[in-house]
Coordinates of C-alpha atoms and ligand atoms in Angstrom, one line a residue:
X891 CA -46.0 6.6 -27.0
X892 CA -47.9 7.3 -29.8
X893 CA -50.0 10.8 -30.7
X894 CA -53.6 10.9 -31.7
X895 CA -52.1 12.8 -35.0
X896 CA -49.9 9.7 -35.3
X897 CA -52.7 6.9 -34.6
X898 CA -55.1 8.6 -37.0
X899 CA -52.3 8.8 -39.6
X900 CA -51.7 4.4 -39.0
X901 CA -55.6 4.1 -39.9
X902 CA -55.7 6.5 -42.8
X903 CA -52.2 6.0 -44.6
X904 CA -50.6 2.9 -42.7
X905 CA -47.7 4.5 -41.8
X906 CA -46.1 6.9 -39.3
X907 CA -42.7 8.8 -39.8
X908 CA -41.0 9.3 -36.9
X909 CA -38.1 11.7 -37.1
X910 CA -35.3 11.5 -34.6
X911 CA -36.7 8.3 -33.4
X912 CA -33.0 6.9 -33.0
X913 CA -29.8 8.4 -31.7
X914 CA -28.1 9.1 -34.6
X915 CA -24.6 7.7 -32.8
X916 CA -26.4 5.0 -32.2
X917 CA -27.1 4.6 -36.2
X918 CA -23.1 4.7 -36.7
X919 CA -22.5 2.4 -34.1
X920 CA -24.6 -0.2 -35.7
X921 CA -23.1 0.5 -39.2
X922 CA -19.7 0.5 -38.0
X923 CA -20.4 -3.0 -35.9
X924 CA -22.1 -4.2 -39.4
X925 CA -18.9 -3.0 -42.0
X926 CA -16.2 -4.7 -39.2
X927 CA -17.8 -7.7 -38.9
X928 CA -18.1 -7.7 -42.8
X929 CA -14.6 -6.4 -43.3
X930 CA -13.0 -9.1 -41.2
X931 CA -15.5 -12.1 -43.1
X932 CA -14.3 -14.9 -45.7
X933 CA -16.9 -14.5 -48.4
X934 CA -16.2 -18.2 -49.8
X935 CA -17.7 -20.1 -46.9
X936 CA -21.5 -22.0 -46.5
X937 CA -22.7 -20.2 -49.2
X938 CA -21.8 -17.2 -48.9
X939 CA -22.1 -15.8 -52.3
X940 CA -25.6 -16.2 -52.8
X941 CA -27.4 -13.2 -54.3
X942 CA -30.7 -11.6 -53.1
X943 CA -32.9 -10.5 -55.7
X944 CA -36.3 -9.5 -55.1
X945 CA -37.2 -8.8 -58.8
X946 CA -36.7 -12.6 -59.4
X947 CA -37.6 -14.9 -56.7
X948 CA -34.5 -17.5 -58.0
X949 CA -33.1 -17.4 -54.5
X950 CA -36.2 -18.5 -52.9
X951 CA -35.3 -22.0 -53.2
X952 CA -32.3 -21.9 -52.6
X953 CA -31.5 -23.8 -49.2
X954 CA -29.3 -20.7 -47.9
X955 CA -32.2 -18.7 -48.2
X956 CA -34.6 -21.1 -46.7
X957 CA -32.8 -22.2 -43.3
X958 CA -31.6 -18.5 -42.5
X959 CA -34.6 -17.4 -40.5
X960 CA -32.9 -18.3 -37.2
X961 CA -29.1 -16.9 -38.3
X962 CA -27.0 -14.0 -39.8
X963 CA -26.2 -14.5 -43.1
X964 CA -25.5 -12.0 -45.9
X965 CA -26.9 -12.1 -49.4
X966 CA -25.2 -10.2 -52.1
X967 CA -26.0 -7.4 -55.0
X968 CA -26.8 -8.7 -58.1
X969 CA -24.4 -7.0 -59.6
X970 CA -21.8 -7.9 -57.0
X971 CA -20.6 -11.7 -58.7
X972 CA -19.6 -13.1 -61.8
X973 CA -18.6 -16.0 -62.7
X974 CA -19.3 -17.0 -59.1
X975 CA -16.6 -14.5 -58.0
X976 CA -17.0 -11.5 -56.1
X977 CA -16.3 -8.1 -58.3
X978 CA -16.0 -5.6 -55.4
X979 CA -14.6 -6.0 -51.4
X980 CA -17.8 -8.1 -49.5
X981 CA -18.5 -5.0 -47.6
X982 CA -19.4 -3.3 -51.2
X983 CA -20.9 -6.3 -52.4
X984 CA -23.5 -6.9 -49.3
X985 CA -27.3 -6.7 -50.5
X986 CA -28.4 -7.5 -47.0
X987 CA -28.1 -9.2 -43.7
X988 CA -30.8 -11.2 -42.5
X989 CA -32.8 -12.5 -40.5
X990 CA -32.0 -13.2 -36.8
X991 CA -29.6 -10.5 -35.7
X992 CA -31.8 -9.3 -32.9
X993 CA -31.3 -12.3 -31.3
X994 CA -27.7 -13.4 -32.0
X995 CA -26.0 -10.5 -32.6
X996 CA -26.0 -8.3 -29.3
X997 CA -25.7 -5.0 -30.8
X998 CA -28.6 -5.3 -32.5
X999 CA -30.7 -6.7 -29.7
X1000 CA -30.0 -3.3 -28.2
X1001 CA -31.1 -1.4 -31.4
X1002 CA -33.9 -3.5 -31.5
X1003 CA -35.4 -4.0 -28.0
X1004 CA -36.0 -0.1 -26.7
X1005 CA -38.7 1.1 -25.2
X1006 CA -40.1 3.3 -28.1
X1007 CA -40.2 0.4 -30.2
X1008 CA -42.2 -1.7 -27.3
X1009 CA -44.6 1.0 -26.8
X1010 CA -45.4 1.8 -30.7
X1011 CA -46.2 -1.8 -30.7
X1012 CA -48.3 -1.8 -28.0
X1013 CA -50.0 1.3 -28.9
X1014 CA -51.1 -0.1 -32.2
X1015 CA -52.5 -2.7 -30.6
X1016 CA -50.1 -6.0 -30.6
X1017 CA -51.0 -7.8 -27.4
X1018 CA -48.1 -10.3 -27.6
X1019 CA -45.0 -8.4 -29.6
X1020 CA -42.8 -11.0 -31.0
X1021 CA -39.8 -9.8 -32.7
X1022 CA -39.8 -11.9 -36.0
X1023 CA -36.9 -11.0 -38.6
X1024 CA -34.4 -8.3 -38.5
X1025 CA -32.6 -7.1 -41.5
X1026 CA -29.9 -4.7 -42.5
X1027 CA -30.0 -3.2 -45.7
X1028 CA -27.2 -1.7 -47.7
X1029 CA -28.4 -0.2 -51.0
X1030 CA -24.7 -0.3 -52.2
X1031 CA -23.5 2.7 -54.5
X1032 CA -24.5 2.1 -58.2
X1033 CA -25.2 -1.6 -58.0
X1034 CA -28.2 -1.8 -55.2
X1035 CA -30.8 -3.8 -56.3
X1036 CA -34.3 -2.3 -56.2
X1037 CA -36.9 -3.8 -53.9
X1038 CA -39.8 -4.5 -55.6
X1039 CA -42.9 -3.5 -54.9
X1040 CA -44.5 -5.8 -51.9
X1041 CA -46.4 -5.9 -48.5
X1042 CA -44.6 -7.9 -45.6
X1043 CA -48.0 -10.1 -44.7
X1044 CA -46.7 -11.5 -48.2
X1045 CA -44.1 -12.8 -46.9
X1046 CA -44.8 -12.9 -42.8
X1047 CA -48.1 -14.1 -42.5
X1048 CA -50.3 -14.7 -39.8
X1049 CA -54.0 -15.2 -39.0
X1050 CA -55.2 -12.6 -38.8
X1051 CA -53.1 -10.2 -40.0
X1052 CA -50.6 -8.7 -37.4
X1053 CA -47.1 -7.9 -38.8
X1054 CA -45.9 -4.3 -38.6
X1055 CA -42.6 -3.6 -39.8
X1056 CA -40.0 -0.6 -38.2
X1057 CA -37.9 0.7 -40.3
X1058 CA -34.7 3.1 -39.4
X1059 CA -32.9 5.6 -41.7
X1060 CA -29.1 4.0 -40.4
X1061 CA -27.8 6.7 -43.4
X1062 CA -29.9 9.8 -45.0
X1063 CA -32.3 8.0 -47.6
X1064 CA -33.0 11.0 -50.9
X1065 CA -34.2 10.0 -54.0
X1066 CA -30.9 9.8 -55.1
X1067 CA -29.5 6.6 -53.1
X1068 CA -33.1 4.9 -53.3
X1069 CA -35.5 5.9 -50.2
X1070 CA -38.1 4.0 -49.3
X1071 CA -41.7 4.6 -50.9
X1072 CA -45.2 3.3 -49.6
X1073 CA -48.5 4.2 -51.5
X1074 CA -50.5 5.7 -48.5
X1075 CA -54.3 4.0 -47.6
X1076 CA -53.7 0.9 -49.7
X1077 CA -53.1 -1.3 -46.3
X1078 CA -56.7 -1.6 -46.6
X1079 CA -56.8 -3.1 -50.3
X1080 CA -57.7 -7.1 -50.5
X1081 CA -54.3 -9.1 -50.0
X1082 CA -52.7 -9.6 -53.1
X1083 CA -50.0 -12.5 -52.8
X1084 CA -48.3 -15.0 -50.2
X1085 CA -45.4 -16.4 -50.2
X1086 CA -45.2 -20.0 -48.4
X1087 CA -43.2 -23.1 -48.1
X1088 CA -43.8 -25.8 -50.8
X1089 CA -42.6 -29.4 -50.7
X1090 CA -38.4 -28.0 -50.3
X1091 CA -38.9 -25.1 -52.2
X1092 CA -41.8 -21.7 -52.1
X1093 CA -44.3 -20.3 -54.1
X1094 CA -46.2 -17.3 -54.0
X1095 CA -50.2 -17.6 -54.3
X1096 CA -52.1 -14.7 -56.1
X1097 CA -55.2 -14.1 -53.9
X1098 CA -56.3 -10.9 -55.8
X1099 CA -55.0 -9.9 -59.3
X1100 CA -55.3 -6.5 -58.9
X1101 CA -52.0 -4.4 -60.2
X1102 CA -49.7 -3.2 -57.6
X1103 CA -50.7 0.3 -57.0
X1104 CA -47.4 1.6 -58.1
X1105 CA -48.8 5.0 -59.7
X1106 CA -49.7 6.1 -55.7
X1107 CA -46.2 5.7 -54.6
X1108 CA -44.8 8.5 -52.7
X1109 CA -40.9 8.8 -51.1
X1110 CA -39.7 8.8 -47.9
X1111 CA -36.9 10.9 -47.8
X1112 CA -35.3 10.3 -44.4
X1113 CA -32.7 11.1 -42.5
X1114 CA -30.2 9.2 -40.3
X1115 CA -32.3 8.2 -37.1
X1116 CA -35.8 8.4 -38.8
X1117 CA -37.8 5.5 -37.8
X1118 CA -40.9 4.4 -40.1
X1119 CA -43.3 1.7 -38.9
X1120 CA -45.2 0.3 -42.0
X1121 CA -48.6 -1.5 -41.7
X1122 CA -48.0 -5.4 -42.7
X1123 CA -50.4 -4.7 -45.4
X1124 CA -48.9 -1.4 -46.9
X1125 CA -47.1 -2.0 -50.6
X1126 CA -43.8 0.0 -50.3
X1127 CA -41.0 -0.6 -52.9
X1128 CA -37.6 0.7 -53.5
X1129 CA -35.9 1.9 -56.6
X1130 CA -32.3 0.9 -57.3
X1131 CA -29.2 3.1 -56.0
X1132 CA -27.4 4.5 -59.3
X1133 CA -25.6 7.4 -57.4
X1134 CA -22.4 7.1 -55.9
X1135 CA -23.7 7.1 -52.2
X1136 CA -24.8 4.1 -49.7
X1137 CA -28.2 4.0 -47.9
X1138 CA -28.1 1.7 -45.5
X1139 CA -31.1 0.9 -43.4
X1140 CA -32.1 -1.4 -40.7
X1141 CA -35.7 -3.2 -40.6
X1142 CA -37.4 -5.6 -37.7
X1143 CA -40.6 -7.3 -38.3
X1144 CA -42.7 -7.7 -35.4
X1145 CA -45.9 -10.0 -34.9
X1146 CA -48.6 -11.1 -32.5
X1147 CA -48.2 -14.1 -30.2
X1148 CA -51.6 -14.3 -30.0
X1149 CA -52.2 -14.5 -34.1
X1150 CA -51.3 -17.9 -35.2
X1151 CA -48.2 -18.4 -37.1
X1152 CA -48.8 -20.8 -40.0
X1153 CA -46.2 -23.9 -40.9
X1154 CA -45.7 -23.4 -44.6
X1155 CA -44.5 -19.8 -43.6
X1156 CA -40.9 -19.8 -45.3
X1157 CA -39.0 -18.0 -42.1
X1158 CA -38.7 -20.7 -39.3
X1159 CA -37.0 -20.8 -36.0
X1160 CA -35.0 -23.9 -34.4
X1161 CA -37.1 -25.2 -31.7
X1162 CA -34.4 -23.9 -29.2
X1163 CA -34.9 -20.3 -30.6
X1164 CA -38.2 -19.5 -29.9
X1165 CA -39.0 -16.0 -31.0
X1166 CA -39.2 -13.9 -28.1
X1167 CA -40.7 -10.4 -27.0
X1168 CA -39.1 -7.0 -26.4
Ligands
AKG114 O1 -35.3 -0.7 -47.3 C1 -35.8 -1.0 -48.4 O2 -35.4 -0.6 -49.4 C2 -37.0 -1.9 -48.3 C3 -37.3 -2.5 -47.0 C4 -38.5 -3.4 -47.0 O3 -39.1 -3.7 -48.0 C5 -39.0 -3.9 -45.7 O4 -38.4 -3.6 -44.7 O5 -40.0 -4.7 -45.7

């Protein structure tokens, strides 16, 4: 699947773009699917107002958080509640939805089990793929949040390291709306954090103090059906969206089987959802 250009760019930068990876209908399929479910949604219910923020990790102990690795829930823009009450219509006020649509939600189990995607994993050498977390990012117009700066073995751990994460333009990301950016070779610096489970709530450990390499970020400008598949260990970030335009953007995290899956990892699955392959 992949090209020799391609594989030498994953062990030199930690990335590969792909362009055209994705049917662009198939990119407004999923976002019309996402706003009409979100449309047709009562924000008030099980928690439903919670807001994601990743500059502050307040909502990591927060229960809704916690127990959504095997569901769809939505978390909202920071900017998108006061006073507990919404300030915008829910599909304005979305920050994301996460983390199990590729297994509940049939539209994105299409999106998300294609052959591309199976053989890219293969090809970089997964023996076991096992698709992990899906989430669907909106970068709502003027009010979405930045993501800060962060590698997904952070948060996805395994031993050893196997996590690779795809990532698909589901709008045209510019520098204006708030495209991705991913500081190219640093995959191979030490680990810096992990996030885990403890006692009801999470921490994150510091295993290397050394400053996020934020200087040696570079953009991803990308258009509608671009895929990118990141290295678990490559620091991308985010900025937030000031302009006037949405980006949304649709990522799936992927593991090995056959790496081992620690317990104090904060995304579990009910033992009748068993994460499953491609
Ligand atoms: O889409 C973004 O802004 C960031 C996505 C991200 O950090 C991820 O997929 O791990």
């Amino acid at each position: 699947m992949l090209t020799a250009g391609q594989l030498a760019a994953w062990e030199r930068d930690g990335y590969i773009v792909m362009l055209d990876a994705v049917d662009p209908a198939a990119c407004d399929t999923l976002r019309e699917h996402v706003m009409a479910d979100l449309a047709a949604a009562d924000p008030s219910v099980d928690g439903g107002l919670t807001v994601f923020d990743t500059t502050e990790q307040g909502h990591a102990q927060d229960e809704y958080f916690l127990t959504s690795g095997d569901k769809v829930r939505w978390f909202l823009e920071d900017g998108a509640v006061v006073d507990g009450q919404l300030t915008r219509p829910l599909p304005l006020a979305v920050n994301k939805l996460a983390h199990a649509m590729h297994d509940l939600d049939p539209k994105f189990d299409e999106f998300s089990r294609t052959p591309l995607l199976a053989g890219v994993a293969t090809d970089l050498g997964i023996a076991d793929p096992k698709l992990l977390q899906s989430m669907y990012i909106f970068k709502q117009p003027s009010i979405g949040g930045e993501v800060s700066c962060h590698c997904d073995h952070t948060f996805l751990w395994t031993e050893p390291q196997s996590v690779i994460g795809y990532w698909f333009a589901i709008e045209d990301a510019t520098l204006e709306n708030g495209c991705l950016w991913v500081a190219p070779g640093h995959h191979r610096d030490p680990v810096r954090t992990r996030f885990r489970r403890e006692g009801n709530g999470t921490t994150m450990d510091v295993l290397d103090t050394a400053p996020w390499p934020t200087d040696e970020l570079v953009p991803i400008e990308a258009t509608k059906g671009t895929m990118v598949v990141l290295h678990g260990s490559l620091p991308h970030w985010s900025a937030p969206n000031t302009s006037d335009m949405s980006r949304h953007a649709y990522t799936l995290h992927v593991i090995d089987g056959a790496a081992d899956y620690p317990v104090d990892n904060w995304l579990h699955r009910a033992s009748d959802m068993p994460l499953r392959g491609f």
